[in-house]
C-alpha positions as semicolon CSV with decimal commas, in nm:
position;residue;x (nm);y (nm);z (nm)
1;M;-7,758;0,967;-7,284
2;R;-8,033;0,777;-7,402
3;Y;-8,144;0,655;-7,723
4;H;-8,404;0,402;-7,911
5;N;-8,142;0,257;-8,210
6;I;-7,884;0,397;-8,471
7;T;-8,007;0,348;-8,847
8;K;-7,779;0,313;-9,103
9;D;-7,832;0,380;-9,497
10;D;-8,100;0,643;-9,444
11;M;-8,186;0,861;-9,707
12;L;-8,547;1,052;-9,490
13;N;-8,300;1,300;-9,220
14;G;-8,030;1,513;-9,449
15;D;-7,846;1,542;-9,672
16;G;-7,653;1,184;-9,872
17;L;-7,701;0,869;-9,719
18;R;-7,746;0,836;-9,317
19;V;-7,655;0,783;-8,960
20;V;-7,959;0,825;-8,734
21;L;-7,950;0,851;-8,370
22;W;-8,246;0,877;-8,229
23;V;-8,187;0,955;-7,942
24;A;-8,458;0,955;-7,593
25;G;-8,617;1,235;-7,484
26;C;-8,861;1,487;-7,581
27;E;-9,080;1,684;-7,376
28;H;-9,285;1,912;-7,692
29;H;-9,523;1,575;-7,704
30;C;-9,652;1,722;-8,069
31;K;-9,954;1,614;-8,132
32;N;-9,924;1,384;-8,400
33;C;-9,550;1,288;-8,353
34;H;-9,400;1,009;-8,575
35;N;-9,205;0,850;-8,282
36;P;-9,375;0,913;-7,959
37;I;-9,122;0,595;-7,842
38;T;-8,864;0,778;-7,825
39;W;-8,997;1,078;-7,564
40;D;-8,969;0,935;-7,241
41;I;-8,572;1,077;-7,109
42;N;-8,579;0,717;-6,910
43;G;-8,669;0,549;-7,242
44;G;-8,470;0,322;-7,458
45;I;-8,046;0,197;-7,298
46;P;-7,719;0,387;-7,263
47;F;-7,552;0,557;-7,464
48;D;-7,261;0,293;-7,405
49;E;-6,883;0,312;-7,519
50;A;-6,990;-0,063;-7,784
51;A;-7,333;0,223;-7,917
52;K;-7,010;0,459;-7,977
53;K;-6,820;0,199;-8,232
54;E;-7,149;0,102;-8,304
55;L;-7,203;0,452;-8,442
56;F;-6,882;0,576;-8,569
57;E;-6,860;0,208;-8,749
58;A;-7,109;0,245;-8,914
59;L;-7,019;0,715;-9,043
60;D;-6,623;0,503;-9,119
61;K;-6,822;0,313;-9,474
62;P;-6,709;0,597;-9,696
63;Y;-7,025;0,628;-9,859
64;V;-7,191;0,767;-9,531
65;S;-7,219;1,144;-9,579
66;G;-7,258;1,207;-9,178
67;I;-7,473;1,128;-8,879
68;T;-7,873;1,255;-8,718
69;F;-7,972;1,304;-8,463
70;S;-8,262;1,277;-8,452
71;G;-8,564;1,165;-8,140
72;G;-8,696;1,192;-7,918
73;D;-8,527;1,554;-7,913
74;P;-8,168;1,591;-7,859
75;M;-8,106;1,956;-7,760
76;H;-8,322;1,798;-7,441
77;P;-8,159;1,961;-7,135
78;L;-8,120;1,610;-7,063
79;N;-7,930;1,573;-7,384
80;R;-7,715;1,833;-7,518
81;D;-7,381;1,728;-7,296
82;G;-7,389;1,467;-7,484
83;V;-7,445;1,537;-7,826
84;F;-7,254;1,827;-7,790
85;E;-6,990;1,620;-7,697
86;L;-7,066;1,305;-7,954
87;A;-7,065;1,586;-8,203
88;K;-6,728;1,751;-8,177
89;E;-6,566;1,327;-8,094
90;I;-6,717;1,306;-8,479
91;R;-6,596;1,606;-8,631
92;E;-6,303;1,540;-8,474
93;K;-6,294;1,155;-8,631
94;F;-6,491;1,216;-8,955
95;P;-6,414;1,583;-9,071
96;T;-6,557;1,553;-9,418
97;K;-6,885;1,386;-9,267
98;T;-7,170;1,653;-9,188
99;I;-7,351;1,618;-8,884
100;W;-7,773;1,731;-8,871
101;S;-7,913;1,675;-8,618
102;Y;-8,289;1,824;-8,511
103;T;-8,494;1,966;-8,246
104;G;-8,811;2,099;-8,086
105;Y;-8,684;2,361;-7,988
106;L;-8,612;2,698;-8,228
107;F;-8,266;2,811;-8,301
108;D;-8,245;3,126;-8,111
109;E;-8,284;2,948;-7,739
110;L;-8,003;2,739;-7,895
111;K;-7,768;2,955;-8,061
112;D;-7,570;3,124;-7,753
113;N;-7,487;2,770;-7,693
114;P;-7,074;2,803;-7,797
115;K;-7,092;2,361;-7,829
116;L;-7,342;2,466;-8,132
117;K;-7,069;2,526;-8,354
118;Y;-7,007;2,143;-8,371
119;L;-7,350;2,100;-8,628
120;D;-7,383;2,139;-8,921
121;V;-7,696;2,232;-8,995
122;L;-8,019;2,230;-8,809
123;V;-8,378;2,158;-8,828
124;D;-8,593;2,313;-8,576
125;G;-8,964;2,380;-8,426
126;E;-9,195;2,174;-8,334
127;F;-9,396;1,933;-8,550
128;V;-9,702;2,153;-8,596
129;E;-10,019;1,864;-8,732
130;D;-10,234;2,173;-8,878
131;L;-9,883;2,330;-9,061
132;K;-9,829;1,902;-9,162
133;N;-9,675;1,931;-9,491
134;V;-9,508;1,572;-9,704
135;N;-9,403;1,799;-9,984
136;L;-9,092;1,975;-9,814
137;P;-8,765;1,843;-9,758
138;W;-8,662;1,670;-9,393
139;V;-8,946;1,854;-9,200
140;G;-9,218;1,717;-9,139
141;S;-9,416;2,121;-9,107
142;S;-9,400;2,465;-9,291
143;N;-9,304;2,565;-8,964
144;Q;-8,970;2,421;-8,941
145;R;-8,618;2,482;-9,077
146;V;-8,325;2,354;-9,190
147;I;-8,078;2,565;-9,094
148;D;-7,738;2,662;-9,210
149;V;-7,504;2,651;-8,851
150;A;-7,232;2,769;-8,937
151;K;-7,386;3,086;-9,183
152;T;-7,659;3,149;-8,915
153;L;-7,412;3,276;-8,630
154;S;-7,168;3,359;-8,961
155;D;-7,430;3,640;-9,090
156;G;-7,655;3,675;-8,726
157;E;-7,958;3,585;-8,895
158;I;-8,126;3,275;-8,992
159;V;-7,918;3,115;-9,297
160;L;-8,090;2,785;-9,443
161;H;-7,914;2,433;-9,630
162;K;-7,948;2,578;-9,966
163;V;-8,109;2,161;-10,067
164;G;-7,869;1,895;-10,290
């Protein structure tokens, strides 16, 4: 897995104050994407032990609510294993922190992956310029959904994450 940046103290990409890992690689290439520099799967730098240490030090702060995986697309086929393994490790090391991920894929395309359970929230769907809505929390366009992963997996139907 490769990444472009680790943002600390982010308030735009999920509930509370968060750490964001911006991974490299996206196949969607949405029109007017906010971060096209992250599209190249070979871009950025390798996510290594030093990067993991930096990430974990940021997550260890008591005021940090959790981590958000963004990019690029954390659910790019070449990112999934790395993101899910990291999410599992974060879940074990920081059990009270929430784990969010953005993706251009739809939940239905990912639901059969048993490692999806490591995420608390999945924001799914491509950004669609014609559906752009700056008044919606955590999404760029109205087709995107903020999904409560555990409840959705349990209920067998999409359950949206509640704001607040």
